Structure formats: structure tokens, C-alpha cells
């Protein structure tokens, strides 16, 4: 990897987070981009909060892309706003943690057994994640990814 072009790999610009990737598939206005992370991503300011900072391949779905000159194998940059990334972190980690803490606090205050409290707290997450799945299209429209050609 040429570190002179590292700024394209994993940067947090003023209002966006960007990752370089390769177009994996194109299906109308739905494009799947494969992102391969490298260890250099650890210097990114948001790497500790970004699941893409591991040394793995990630697939990012980009919807409503209307430019039809993108083809499978093209190098692109996938970006999202820091606001969208924060919203995704809140929905994926923040609210479930808050829900767990509330359930545990209420049940401990009521004097319920620790085992039942733990089991109830975990079971409480099932409706939460079912709700996320039901509203996944609405969430996908509010947490948008964009493609820039390299």
C-alpha cells in the first residue's frame, strides 16, 4: 500500500468518515462495496468506535445510487457523515446498553434474584432488535452511505 495515498484509506474529515473499497456487486441502484481494512487504520480517530477498523473484509450496502457507470471491480471511496455514524453507534450499542441498565436497575430495586434479573435483561433486548429489523429500511434511509470514484 502506498502511504502517500493513505488519506483515502481511513480518514475522518471534518464532517465525514471515508473508506476505500472495491465494488462487489451492482444491482440497479443498490451497490455492495467490499472494504478491506489494514492495520494502518488504527491511527484513524474513530477506529475504536468503527467496526470496520478490524483486519477483516466488510460489505457496505449503498442504496439509491443513480450513476450507472460504476462496475464490479471498480475502486471507490465509501463515505458517511459523522452524524450518521453516531446515529448507527447509538442504535447499535448505546440504546441497548441503556435498556439493559434500566432493566437491571429496576429489577434489583424490586429485589429480584440476580439470575432472573440477568436473564430478563438479555431477553428484553429481543424485542429491541426485532424492532430494529422491522424498521431497517427506514433506518437505512436515515443512515446513508455515499460513493465517490477514485
mmCIF file of N, CA and C in Angstrom:
data_model
loop_
_atom_site.group_PDB
_atom_site.id
_atom_site.type_symbol
_atom_site.label_atom_id
_atom_site.label_comp_id
_atom_site.label_asym_id
_atom_site.label_seq_id
_atom_site.Cartn_x
_atom_site.Cartn_y
_atom_site.Cartn_z
ATOM 1 N N UNK A 1 0.845 -1.170 0.000
ATOM 2 C CA UNK A 1 0.000 0.000 0.000
ATOM 3 C C UNK A 1 0.887 1.228 0.000
ATOM 4 N N UNK A 2 0.548 2.176 -0.815
ATOM 5 C CA UNK A 2 1.277 3.424 -0.918
ATOM 6 C C UNK A 2 0.750 4.378 0.151
ATOM 7 N N UNK A 3 1.593 4.693 1.143
ATOM 8 C CA UNK A 3 1.146 5.527 2.239
ATOM 9 C C UNK A 3 1.007 6.988 1.840
ATOM 10 N N UNK A 4 1.473 7.364 0.651
ATOM 11 C CA UNK A 4 1.233 8.717 0.163
ATOM 12 C C UNK A 4 -0.258 8.920 -0.111
ATOM 13 N N UNK A 5 -0.945 7.838 -0.467
ATOM 14 C CA UNK A 5 -2.383 7.903 -0.713
ATOM 15 C C UNK A 5 -3.184 7.420 0.489
ATOM 16 N N UNK A 6 -2.566 7.350 1.634
ATOM 17 C CA UNK A 6 -3.211 6.825 2.835
ATOM 18 C C UNK A 6 -4.442 7.629 3.229
ATOM 19 N N UNK A 7 -4.471 8.908 2.880
ATOM 20 C CA UNK A 7 -5.612 9.728 3.282
ATOM 21 C C UNK A 7 -6.922 9.192 2.726
ATOM 22 N N UNK A 8 -6.863 8.395 1.643
ATOM 23 C CA UNK A 8 -8.078 7.793 1.114
ATOM 24 C C UNK A 8 -8.487 6.552 1.885
ATOM 25 N N UNK A 9 -7.563 5.922 2.564
ATOM 26 C CA UNK A 9 -7.844 4.633 3.196
ATOM 27 C C UNK A 9 -8.817 4.764 4.358
ATOM 28 N N UNK A 10 -8.478 5.531 5.328
ATOM 29 C CA UNK A 10 -9.336 5.628 6.511
ATOM 30 C C UNK A 10 -9.118 6.983 7.145
ATOM 31 N N UNK A 11 -9.968 7.932 6.804
ATOM 32 C CA UNK A 11 -9.792 9.270 7.355
ATOM 33 C C UNK A 11 -11.095 9.769 7.918
ATOM 34 N N UNK A 12 -10.965 10.582 8.899
ATOM 35 C CA UNK A 12 -12.130 11.305 9.372
ATOM 36 C C UNK A 12 -11.908 12.739 8.955
ATOM 37 N N UNK A 13 -12.636 13.148 7.964
ATOM 38 C CA UNK A 13 -12.542 14.521 7.534
ATOM 39 C C UNK A 13 -13.451 15.337 8.438
ATOM 40 N N UNK A 14 -13.604 16.588 8.160
ATOM 41 C CA UNK A 14 -14.358 17.453 9.056
ATOM 42 C C UNK A 14 -15.758 16.915 9.346
ATOM 43 N N UNK A 15 -16.487 16.472 8.341
ATOM 44 C CA UNK A 15 -17.846 16.004 8.564
ATOM 45 C C UNK A 15 -18.128 14.646 7.949
ATOM 46 N N UNK A 16 -17.115 13.863 7.661
ATOM 47 C CA UNK A 16 -17.380 12.556 7.048
ATOM 48 C C UNK A 16 -16.318 11.535 7.443
ATOM 49 N N UNK A 17 -16.713 10.281 7.305
ATOM 50 C CA UNK A 17 -15.814 9.153 7.525
ATOM 51 C C UNK A 17 -15.726 8.433 6.197
ATOM 52 N N UNK A 18 -14.519 8.138 5.746
ATOM 53 C CA UNK A 18 -14.330 7.567 4.407
ATOM 54 C C UNK A 18 -13.483 6.313 4.468
ATOM 55 N N UNK A 19 -13.823 5.334 3.618
ATOM 56 C CA UNK A 19 -13.053 4.109 3.494
ATOM 57 C C UNK A 19 -12.943 3.749 2.019
ATOM 58 N N UNK A 20 -11.771 3.309 1.612
ATOM 59 C CA UNK A 20 -11.572 2.868 0.237
ATOM 60 C C UNK A 20 -12.041 1.427 0.101
ATOM 61 N N UNK A 21 -12.680 1.114 -1.022
ATOM 62 C CA UNK A 21 -13.164 -0.247 -1.230
ATOM 63 C C UNK A 21 -13.280 -0.575 -2.702
ATOM 64 N N UNK A 22 -13.775 -1.774 -2.971
ATOM 65 C CA UNK A 22 -13.953 -2.265 -4.327
ATOM 66 C C UNK A 22 -15.408 -2.669 -4.505
ATOM 67 N N UNK A 23 -15.987 -2.296 -5.643
ATOM 68 C CA UNK A 23 -17.373 -2.639 -5.911
ATOM 69 C C UNK A 23 -17.492 -4.152 -6.045
ATOM 70 N N UNK A 24 -18.346 -4.741 -5.226
ATOM 71 C CA UNK A 24 -18.541 -6.191 -5.187
ATOM 72 C C UNK A 24 -19.695 -6.620 -6.086
ATOM 73 N N UNK A 25 -20.768 -5.832 -6.091
ATOM 74 C CA UNK A 25 -21.905 -6.139 -6.962
ATOM 75 C C UNK A 25 -22.699 -4.875 -7.230
ATOM 76 N N UNK A 26 -23.366 -4.865 -8.374
ATOM 77 C CA UNK A 26 -24.225 -3.755 -8.764
ATOM 78 C C UNK A 26 -25.568 -4.343 -9.163
ATOM 79 N N UNK A 27 -26.625 -3.906 -8.480
ATOM 80 C CA UNK A 27 -27.969 -4.383 -8.769
ATOM 81 C C UNK A 27 -28.888 -3.166 -8.848
ATOM 82 N N UNK A 28 -28.968 -2.559 -10.016
ATOM 83 C CA UNK A 28 -29.769 -1.343 -10.180
ATOM 84 C C UNK A 28 -29.169 -0.200 -9.404
ATOM 85 N N UNK A 29 -29.923 0.325 -8.432
ATOM 86 C CA UNK A 29 -29.455 1.434 -7.606
ATOM 87 C C UNK A 29 -28.849 0.950 -6.290
ATOM 88 N N UNK A 30 -28.662 -0.373 -6.137
ATOM 89 C CA UNK A 30 -28.067 -0.962 -4.932
ATOM 90 C C UNK A 30 -26.668 -1.461 -5.269
ATOM 91 N N UNK A 31 -25.684 -0.917 -4.594
ATOM 92 C CA UNK A 31 -24.294 -1.293 -4.842
ATOM 93 C C UNK A 31 -23.699 -1.811 -3.541
ATOM 94 N N UNK A 32 -23.007 -2.942 -3.640
ATOM 95 C CA UNK A 32 -22.299 -3.506 -2.484
ATOM 96 C C UNK A 32 -20.819 -3.263 -2.690
ATOM 97 N N UNK A 33 -20.188 -2.681 -1.666
ATOM 98 C CA UNK A 33 -18.765 -2.345 -1.729
ATOM 99 C C UNK A 33 -18.033 -3.143 -0.663
ATOM 100 N N UNK A 34 -16.958 -3.822 -1.066
ATOM 101 C CA UNK A 34 -16.125 -4.603 -0.152
ATOM 102 C C UNK A 34 -14.983 -3.714 0.332
ATOM 103 N N UNK A 35 -14.908 -3.579 1.650
ATOM 104 C CA UNK A 35 -13.848 -2.777 2.273
ATOM 105 C C UNK A 35 -12.879 -3.726 2.947
ATOM 106 N N UNK A 36 -11.613 -3.626 2.611
ATOM 107 C CA UNK A 36 -10.579 -4.431 3.258
ATOM 108 C C UNK A 36 -9.779 -3.486 4.135
ATOM 109 N N UNK A 37 -9.825 -3.743 5.430
ATOM 110 C CA UNK A 37 -9.121 -2.888 6.378
ATOM 111 C C UNK A 37 -7.688 -3.367 6.570
ATOM 112 N N UNK A 38 -6.820 -2.417 6.793
ATOM 113 C CA UNK A 38 -5.408 -2.688 7.043
ATOM 114 C C UNK A 38 -5.051 -2.185 8.439
ATOM 115 N N UNK A 39 -3.937 -2.633 8.955
ATOM 116 C CA UNK A 39 -3.537 -2.236 10.306
ATOM 117 C C UNK A 39 -3.314 -0.733 10.420
ATOM 118 N N UNK A 40 -3.047 -0.066 9.311
ATOM 119 C CA UNK A 40 -2.841 1.376 9.353
ATOM 120 C C UNK A 40 -4.101 2.117 9.784
ATOM 121 N N UNK A 41 -5.244 1.450 9.714
ATOM 122 C CA UNK A 41 -6.496 2.077 10.118
ATOM 123 C C UNK A 41 -6.514 2.385 11.613
ATOM 124 N N UNK A 42 -5.642 1.773 12.371
ATOM 125 C CA UNK A 42 -5.627 2.001 13.811
ATOM 126 C C UNK A 42 -5.292 3.448 14.163
ATOM 127 N N UNK A 43 -4.704 4.199 13.241
ATOM 128 C CA UNK A 43 -4.408 5.600 13.500
ATOM 129 C C UNK A 43 -5.610 6.502 13.286
ATOM 130 N N UNK A 44 -6.684 5.956 12.726
ATOM 131 C CA UNK A 44 -7.896 6.731 12.489
ATOM 132 C C UNK A 44 -8.498 7.147 13.824
ATOM 133 N N UNK A 45 -8.994 8.368 13.933
ATOM 134 C CA UNK A 45 -9.538 8.879 15.185
ATOM 135 C C UNK A 45 -10.774 8.133 15.649
ATOM 136 N N UNK A 46 -11.539 7.544 14.736
ATOM 137 C CA UNK A 46 -12.759 6.844 15.128
ATOM 138 C C UNK A 46 -12.603 5.333 15.062
ATOM 139 N N UNK A 47 -11.383 4.836 14.931
ATOM 140 C CA UNK A 47 -11.168 3.391 14.788
ATOM 141 C C UNK A 47 -11.696 2.602 15.971
ATOM 142 N N UNK A 48 -11.655 3.166 17.166
ATOM 143 C CA UNK A 48 -12.134 2.439 18.335
ATOM 144 C C UNK A 48 -13.651 2.298 18.342
ATOM 145 N N UNK A 49 -14.346 3.104 17.568
ATOM 146 C CA UNK A 49 -15.812 3.036 17.507
ATOM 147 C C UNK A 49 -16.310 2.428 16.209
ATOM 148 N N UNK A 50 -15.424 2.170 15.284
ATOM 149 C CA UNK A 50 -15.814 1.738 13.940
ATOM 150 C C UNK A 50 -15.556 0.250 13.786
ATOM 151 N N UNK A 51 -16.615 -0.519 13.529
ATOM 152 C CA UNK A 51 -16.423 -1.961 13.389
ATOM 153 C C UNK A 51 -15.604 -2.297 12.152
ATOM 154 N N UNK A 52 -15.471 -1.362 11.225
ATOM 155 C CA UNK A 52 -14.674 -1.608 10.036
ATOM 156 C C UNK A 52 -13.177 -1.507 10.321
ATOM 157 N N UNK A 53 -12.772 -1.153 11.554
ATOM 158 C CA UNK A 53 -11.354 -0.983 11.858
ATOM 159 C C UNK A 53 -10.646 -2.296 12.150
ATOM 160 N N UNK A 54 -11.353 -3.413 12.175
ATOM 161 C CA UNK A 54 -10.710 -4.694 12.359
ATOM 162 C C UNK A 54 -9.994 -5.093 11.073
ATOM 163 N N UNK A 55 -9.176 -6.094 11.135
ATOM 164 C CA UNK A 55 -8.467 -6.562 9.953
ATOM 165 C C UNK A 55 -9.324 -7.597 9.225
ATOM 166 N N UNK A 56 -10.436 -7.159 8.719
ATOM 167 C CA UNK A 56 -11.365 -8.039 8.044
ATOM 168 C C UNK A 56 -11.942 -7.347 6.827
ATOM 169 N N UNK A 57 -12.628 -8.147 6.029
ATOM 170 C CA UNK A 57 -13.372 -7.579 4.926
ATOM 171 C C UNK A 57 -14.774 -7.251 5.407
ATOM 172 N N UNK A 58 -15.259 -6.106 5.024
ATOM 173 C CA UNK A 58 -16.611 -5.670 5.375
ATOM 174 C C UNK A 58 -17.359 -5.365 4.086
ATOM 175 N N UNK A 59 -18.659 -5.586 4.116
ATOM 176 C CA UNK A 59 -19.504 -5.249 2.981
ATOM 177 C C UNK A 59 -20.388 -4.074 3.388
ATOM 178 N N UNK A 60 -20.381 -3.021 2.575
ATOM 179 C CA UNK A 60 -21.207 -1.852 2.817
ATOM 180 C C UNK A 60 -22.232 -1.783 1.693
ATOM 181 N N UNK A 61 -23.504 -1.669 2.054
ATOM 182 C CA UNK A 61 -24.574 -1.538 1.081
ATOM 183 C C UNK A 61 -24.864 -0.066 0.855
ATOM 184 N N UNK A 62 -24.813 0.352 -0.399
ATOM 185 C CA UNK A 62 -25.125 1.727 -0.774
ATOM 186 C C UNK A 62 -26.392 1.670 -1.613
ATOM 187 N N UNK A 63 -27.436 2.343 -1.145
ATOM 188 C CA UNK A 63 -28.723 2.331 -1.830
ATOM 189 C C UNK A 63 -28.944 3.636 -2.572
ATOM 190 N N UNK A 64 -29.795 3.602 -3.559
ATOM 191 C CA UNK A 64 -30.231 4.771 -4.319
ATOM 192 C C UNK A 64 -29.082 5.452 -5.057
ATOM 193 N N UNK A 65 -28.127 4.663 -5.551
ATOM 194 C CA UNK A 65 -27.033 5.227 -6.335
ATOM 195 C C UNK A 65 -27.475 5.236 -7.785
ATOM 196 N N UNK A 66 -27.592 6.402 -8.395
ATOM 197 C CA UNK A 66 -28.207 6.522 -9.711
ATOM 198 C C UNK A 66 -27.218 6.649 -10.866
ATOM 199 N N UNK A 67 -25.929 6.751 -10.577
ATOM 200 C CA UNK A 67 -24.950 6.829 -11.654
ATOM 201 C C UNK A 67 -24.646 5.412 -12.115
ATOM 202 N N UNK A 68 -24.867 5.131 -13.366
ATOM 203 C CA UNK A 68 -24.771 3.758 -13.840
ATOM 204 C C UNK A 68 -23.412 3.417 -14.449
ATOM 205 N N UNK A 69 -22.410 4.247 -14.247
ATOM 206 C CA UNK A 69 -21.095 3.950 -14.812
ATOM 207 C C UNK A 69 -20.184 3.207 -13.828
ATOM 208 N N UNK A 70 -20.697 2.822 -12.676
ATOM 209 C CA UNK A 70 -19.941 2.020 -11.712
ATOM 210 C C UNK A 70 -20.090 0.553 -12.101
ATOM 211 N N UNK A 71 -18.968 -0.164 -12.118
ATOM 212 C CA UNK A 71 -18.992 -1.581 -12.466
ATOM 213 C C UNK A 71 -18.297 -2.395 -11.386
ATOM 214 N N UNK A 72 -18.585 -3.691 -11.374
ATOM 215 C CA UNK A 72 -17.954 -4.601 -10.421
ATOM 216 C C UNK A 72 -16.440 -4.537 -10.606
ATOM 217 N N UNK A 73 -15.716 -4.405 -9.501
ATOM 218 C CA UNK A 73 -14.262 -4.335 -9.526
ATOM 219 C C UNK A 73 -13.706 -2.924 -9.485
ATOM 220 N N UNK A 74 -14.545 -1.916 -9.669
ATOM 221 C CA UNK A 74 -14.084 -0.529 -9.630
ATOM 222 C C UNK A 74 -13.648 -0.146 -8.217
ATOM 223 N N UNK A 75 -12.594 0.641 -8.111
ATOM 224 C CA UNK A 75 -12.145 1.172 -6.823
ATOM 225 C C UNK A 75 -12.963 2.424 -6.522
ATOM 226 N N UNK A 76 -13.534 2.468 -5.328
ATOM 227 C CA UNK A 76 -14.364 3.595 -4.923
ATOM 228 C C UNK A 76 -14.046 3.968 -3.479
ATOM 229 N N UNK A 77 -14.564 5.101 -3.065
ATOM 230 C CA UNK A 77 -14.475 5.519 -1.677
ATOM 231 C C UNK A 77 -15.896 5.597 -1.153
ATOM 232 N N UNK A 78 -16.166 4.882 -0.076
ATOM 233 C CA UNK A 78 -17.469 4.907 0.570
ATOM 234 C C UNK A 78 -17.370 5.863 1.743
ATOM 235 N N UNK A 79 -18.324 6.763 1.843
ATOM 236 C CA UNK A 79 -18.280 7.729 2.935
ATOM 237 C C UNK A 79 -19.650 7.867 3.579
ATOM 238 N N UNK A 80 -19.639 8.337 4.788
ATOM 239 C CA UNK A 80 -20.859 8.679 5.515
ATOM 240 C C UNK A 80 -20.539 9.856 6.419
ATOM 241 N N UNK A 81 -21.568 10.544 6.828
ATOM 242 C CA UNK A 81 -21.343 11.691 7.719
ATOM 243 C C UNK A 81 -21.073 11.201 9.134
ATOM 244 N N UNK A 82 -20.405 12.012 9.896
ATOM 245 C CA UNK A 82 -20.159 11.657 11.295
ATOM 246 C C UNK A 82 -21.475 11.603 12.068
ATOM 247 N N UNK A 83 -22.459 12.373 11.629
ATOM 248 C CA UNK A 83 -23.788 12.322 12.260
ATOM 249 C C UNK A 83 -24.428 10.945 12.028
ATOM 250 N N UNK A 84 -24.358 10.434 10.803
ATOM 251 C CA UNK A 84 -24.905 9.105 10.503
ATOM 252 C C UNK A 84 -24.162 8.021 11.270
ATOM 253 N N UNK A 85 -22.852 8.147 11.371
ATOM 254 C CA UNK A 85 -22.065 7.160 12.120
ATOM 255 C C UNK A 85 -22.440 7.188 13.597
ATOM 256 N N UNK A 86 -22.648 8.370 14.146
ATOM 257 C CA UNK A 86 -23.069 8.488 15.536
ATOM 258 C C UNK A 86 -24.445 7.891 15.773
ATOM 259 N N UNK A 87 -25.346 8.102 14.816
ATOM 260 C CA UNK A 87 -26.685 7.524 14.922
ATOM 261 C C UNK A 87 -26.619 5.999 14.886
ATOM 262 N N UNK A 88 -25.771 5.451 14.022
ATOM 263 C CA UNK A 88 -25.610 3.997 13.941
ATOM 264 C C UNK A 88 -25.039 3.441 15.247
ATOM 265 N N UNK A 89 -24.061 4.125 15.813
ATOM 266 C CA UNK A 89 -23.494 3.689 17.097
ATOM 267 C C UNK A 89 -24.523 3.747 18.214
ATOM 268 N N UNK A 90 -25.340 4.792 18.214
ATOM 269 C CA UNK A 90 -26.375 4.925 19.233
ATOM 270 C C UNK A 90 -27.391 3.784 19.120
ATOM 271 N N UNK A 91 -27.854 3.496 17.901
ATOM 272 C CA UNK A 91 -28.840 2.430 17.711
ATOM 273 C C UNK A 91 -28.258 1.045 17.976
ATOM 274 N N UNK A 92 -27.004 0.842 17.602
ATOM 275 C CA UNK A 92 -26.399 -0.482 17.732
ATOM 276 C C UNK A 92 -25.839 -0.792 19.102
ATOM 277 N N UNK A 93 -25.364 0.219 19.819
ATOM 278 C CA UNK A 93 -24.693 -0.025 21.088
ATOM 279 C C UNK A 93 -25.263 0.786 22.252
ATOM 280 N N UNK A 94 -25.505 2.074 22.045
ATOM 281 C CA UNK A 94 -25.916 2.960 23.128
ATOM 282 C C UNK A 94 -27.278 2.635 23.708
ATOM 283 N N UNK A 95 -28.301 2.557 22.865
ATOM 284 C CA UNK A 95 -29.648 2.272 23.359
ATOM 285 C C UNK A 95 -29.789 0.875 23.955
ATOM 286 N N UNK A 96 -29.192 -0.172 23.347
ATOM 287 C CA UNK A 96 -29.270 -1.485 24.005
ATOM 288 C C UNK A 96 -28.607 -1.496 25.385
ATOM 289 N N UNK A 97 -27.481 -0.815 25.523
ATOM 290 C CA UNK A 97 -26.818 -0.735 26.821
ATOM 291 C C UNK A 97 -27.704 -0.009 27.837
ATOM 292 N N UNK A 98 -28.292 1.089 27.422
ATOM 293 C CA UNK A 98 -29.184 1.835 28.301
ATOM 294 C C UNK A 98 -30.380 0.978 28.716
ATOM 295 N N UNK A 99 -30.947 0.245 27.776
ATOM 296 C CA UNK A 99 -32.070 -0.644 28.078
ATOM 297 C C UNK A 99 -31.669 -1.710 29.095
ATOM 298 N N UNK A 100 -30.493 -2.320 28.894
ATOM 299 C CA UNK A 100 -30.002 -3.311 29.855
ATOM 300 C C UNK A 100 -29.852 -2.716 31.245
ATOM 301 N N UNK A 101 -29.236 -1.551 31.330
ATOM 302 C CA UNK A 101 -29.006 -0.916 32.633
ATOM 303 C C UNK A 101 -30.314 -0.551 33.327
ATOM 304 N N UNK A 102 -31.285 -0.071 32.575
ATOM 305 C CA UNK A 102 -32.580 0.278 33.173
ATOM 306 C C UNK A 102 -33.271 -0.962 33.723
ATOM 307 N N UNK A 103 -33.306 -2.034 32.921
ATOM 308 C CA UNK A 103 -33.965 -3.265 33.371
ATOM 309 C C UNK A 103 -33.266 -3.833 34.602
ATOM 310 N N UNK A 104 -31.949 -3.865 34.583
ATOM 311 C CA UNK A 104 -31.199 -4.381 35.732
ATOM 312 C C UNK A 104 -31.446 -3.514 36.971
ATOM 313 N N UNK A 105 -31.418 -2.206 36.812
ATOM 314 C CA UNK A 105 -31.652 -1.306 37.938
ATOM 315 C C UNK A 105 -33.035 -1.466 38.532
ATOM 316 N N UNK A 106 -34.054 -1.543 37.683
ATOM 317 C CA UNK A 106 -35.430 -1.691 38.169
ATOM 318 C C UNK A 106 -35.604 -3.026 38.882
ATOM 319 N N UNK A 107 -35.049 -4.084 38.307
ATOM 320 C CA UNK A 107 -35.236 -5.408 38.902
ATOM 321 C C UNK A 107 -34.450 -5.563 40.210
ATOM 322 N N UNK A 108 -33.243 -4.976 40.279
ATOM 323 C CA UNK A 108 -32.503 -5.011 41.547
ATOM 324 C C UNK A 108 -33.246 -4.211 42.622
ATOM 325 N N UNK A 109 -33.805 -3.067 42.220
ATOM 326 C CA UNK A 109 -34.558 -2.255 43.172
ATOM 327 C C UNK A 109 -35.788 -2.997 43.681
ATOM 328 N N UNK A 110 -36.341 -3.874 42.840
ATOM 329 C CA UNK A 110 -37.515 -4.652 43.237
ATOM 330 C C UNK A 110 -37.128 -5.895 44.039
ATOM 331 N N UNK A 111 -35.825 -6.161 44.161
ATOM 332 C CA UNK A 111 -35.356 -7.290 44.956
ATOM 333 C C UNK A 111 -35.432 -8.632 44.251
ATOM 334 N N UNK A 112 -35.406 -8.619 42.935
ATOM 335 C CA UNK A 112 -35.481 -9.856 42.157
ATOM 336 C C UNK A 112 -34.124 -10.554 42.165
ATOM 337 N N UNK A 113 -34.145 -11.878 42.119
ATOM 338 C CA UNK A 113 -32.942 -12.714 42.084
ATOM 339 C C UNK A 113 -32.007 -12.264 40.957
ATOM 340 N N UNK A 114 -30.697 -12.326 41.184
ATOM 341 C CA UNK A 114 -29.710 -11.879 40.192
ATOM 342 C C UNK A 114 -29.789 -12.668 38.894
ATOM 343 N N UNK A 115 -29.965 -13.973 38.980
ATOM 344 C CA UNK A 115 -30.051 -14.801 37.772
ATOM 345 C C UNK A 115 -31.254 -14.431 36.916
ATOM 346 N N UNK A 116 -32.396 -14.247 37.564
ATOM 347 C CA UNK A 116 -33.610 -13.854 36.839
ATOM 348 C C UNK A 116 -33.449 -12.449 36.267
ATOM 349 N N UNK A 117 -32.796 -11.581 37.015
ATOM 350 C CA UNK A 117 -32.544 -10.214 36.540
ATOM 351 C C UNK A 117 -31.699 -10.230 35.272
ATOM 352 N N UNK A 118 -30.614 -11.002 35.286
ATOM 353 C CA UNK A 118 -29.730 -11.073 34.120
ATOM 354 C C UNK A 118 -30.465 -11.659 32.915
ATOM 355 N N UNK A 119 -31.203 -12.730 33.130
ATOM 356 C CA UNK A 119 -31.943 -13.367 32.042
ATOM 357 C C UNK A 119 -33.007 -12.428 31.473
ATOM 358 N N UNK A 120 -33.716 -11.742 32.334
ATOM 359 C CA UNK A 120 -34.745 -10.794 31.885
ATOM 360 C C UNK A 120 -34.125 -9.643 31.098
ATOM 361 N N UNK A 121 -32.997 -9.148 31.561
ATOM 362 C CA UNK A 121 -32.329 -8.044 30.863
ATOM 363 C C UNK A 121 -31.920 -8.461 29.461
ATOM 364 N N UNK A 122 -31.409 -9.668 29.322
ATOM 365 C CA UNK A 122 -30.996 -10.151 28.000
ATOM 366 C C UNK A 122 -32.213 -10.390 27.116
ATOM 367 N N UNK A 123 -33.262 -10.973 27.682
ATOM 368 C CA UNK A 123 -34.483 -11.226 26.910
ATOM 369 C C UNK A 123 -35.135 -9.922 26.462
ATOM 370 N N UNK A 124 -34.969 -8.868 27.255
ATOM 371 C CA UNK A 124 -35.522 -7.559 26.899
ATOM 372 C C UNK A 124 -34.931 -7.037 25.591
ATOM 373 N N UNK A 125 -33.721 -7.463 25.251
ATOM 374 C CA UNK A 125 -33.095 -6.999 24.011
ATOM 375 C C UNK A 125 -33.736 -7.614 22.765
ATOM 376 N N UNK A 126 -34.403 -8.756 22.925
ATOM 377 C CA UNK A 126 -35.008 -9.413 21.753
ATOM 378 C C UNK A 126 -36.023 -8.502 21.059
ATOM 379 N N UNK A 127 -37.003 -7.917 21.781
ATOM 380 C CA UNK A 127 -37.928 -7.007 21.083
ATOM 381 C C UNK A 127 -37.226 -5.787 20.493
ATOM 382 N N UNK A 128 -36.168 -5.319 21.161
ATOM 383 C CA UNK A 128 -35.430 -4.168 20.635
ATOM 384 C C UNK A 128 -34.836 -4.489 19.267
ATOM 385 N N UNK A 129 -34.146 -5.614 19.169
ATOM 386 C CA UNK A 129 -33.513 -5.968 17.901
ATOM 387 C C UNK A 129 -34.535 -6.385 16.850
ATOM 388 N N UNK A 130 -35.664 -6.943 17.257
ATOM 389 C CA UNK A 130 -36.746 -7.219 16.294
ATOM 390 C C UNK A 130 -37.278 -5.895 15.746
ATOM 391 N N UNK A 131 -37.415 -4.912 16.615
ATOM 392 C CA UNK A 131 -37.836 -3.585 16.174
ATOM 393 C C UNK A 131 -36.850 -2.964 15.200
ATOM 394 N N UNK A 132 -35.563 -3.104 15.466
ATOM 395 C CA UNK A 132 -34.561 -2.603 14.518
ATOM 396 C C UNK A 132 -34.701 -3.295 13.170
ATOM 397 N N UNK A 133 -34.942 -4.598 13.195
ATOM 398 C CA UNK A 133 -35.082 -5.349 11.949
ATOM 399 C C UNK A 133 -36.335 -4.907 11.193
ATOM 400 N N UNK A 134 -37.443 -4.690 11.907
ATOM 401 C CA UNK A 134 -38.684 -4.262 11.260
ATOM 402 C C UNK A 134 -38.512 -2.893 10.603
ATOM 403 N N UNK A 135 -37.798 -1.992 11.269
ATOM 404 C CA UNK A 135 -37.618 -0.639 10.751
ATOM 405 C C UNK A 135 -36.295 -0.466 10.003
ATOM 406 N N UNK A 136 -35.706 -1.547 9.537
ATOM 407 C CA UNK A 136 -34.393 -1.481 8.891
ATOM 408 C C UNK A 136 -34.378 -0.599 7.644
ATOM 409 N N UNK A 137 -35.460 -0.584 6.859
ATOM 410 C CA UNK A 137 -35.490 0.265 5.661
ATOM 411 C C UNK A 137 -35.525 1.741 6.043
ATOM 412 N N UNK A 138 -36.304 2.072 7.042
ATOM 413 C CA UNK A 138 -36.373 3.459 7.499
ATOM 414 C C UNK A 138 -35.020 3.893 8.069
ATOM 415 N N UNK A 139 -34.382 3.004 8.818
ATOM 416 C CA UNK A 139 -33.067 3.303 9.380
ATOM 417 C C UNK A 139 -32.034 3.443 8.261
ATOM 418 N N UNK A 140 -32.107 2.549 7.262
ATOM 419 C CA UNK A 140 -31.168 2.608 6.135
ATOM 420 C C UNK A 140 -31.298 3.924 5.376
ATOM 421 N N UNK A 141 -32.500 4.474 5.313
ATOM 422 C CA UNK A 141 -32.683 5.761 4.635
ATOM 423 C C UNK A 141 -32.132 6.924 5.446
ATOM 424 N N UNK A 142 -32.073 6.790 6.771
ATOM 425 C CA UNK A 142 -31.566 7.885 7.587
ATOM 426 C C UNK A 142 -30.061 7.769 7.854
ATOM 427 N N UNK A 143 -29.499 6.562 7.670
ATOM 428 C CA UNK A 143 -28.062 6.362 7.821
ATOM 429 C C UNK A 143 -27.526 6.008 6.442
ATOM 430 N N UNK A 144 -27.165 7.011 5.681
ATOM 431 C CA UNK A 144 -26.826 6.807 4.284
ATOM 432 C C UNK A 144 -25.329 6.766 4.053
ATOM 433 N N UNK A 145 -24.933 5.919 3.109
ATOM 434 C CA UNK A 145 -23.565 5.857 2.625
ATOM 435 C C UNK A 145 -23.527 6.426 1.213
ATOM 436 N N UNK A 146 -22.413 7.015 0.858
ATOM 437 C CA UNK A 146 -22.244 7.618 -0.448
ATOM 438 C C UNK A 146 -20.996 7.043 -1.109
ATOM 439 N N UNK A 147 -20.981 7.071 -2.434
ATOM 440 C CA UNK A 147 -19.837 6.555 -3.198
ATOM 441 C C UNK A 147 -19.175 7.696 -3.935
ATOM 442 N N UNK A 148 -17.843 7.711 -3.844
ATOM 443 C CA UNK A 148 -17.030 8.628 -4.643
ATOM 444 C C UNK A 148 -16.088 7.762 -5.456
ATOM 445 N N UNK A 149 -15.903 8.111 -6.694
ATOM 446 C CA UNK A 149 -14.962 7.347 -7.509
ATOM 447 C C UNK A 149 -13.538 7.791 -7.209
ATOM 448 N N UNK A 150 -12.618 6.837 -7.275
ATOM 449 C CA UNK A 150 -11.204 7.134 -7.017
ATOM 450 C C UNK A 150 -10.581 7.683 -8.276
#
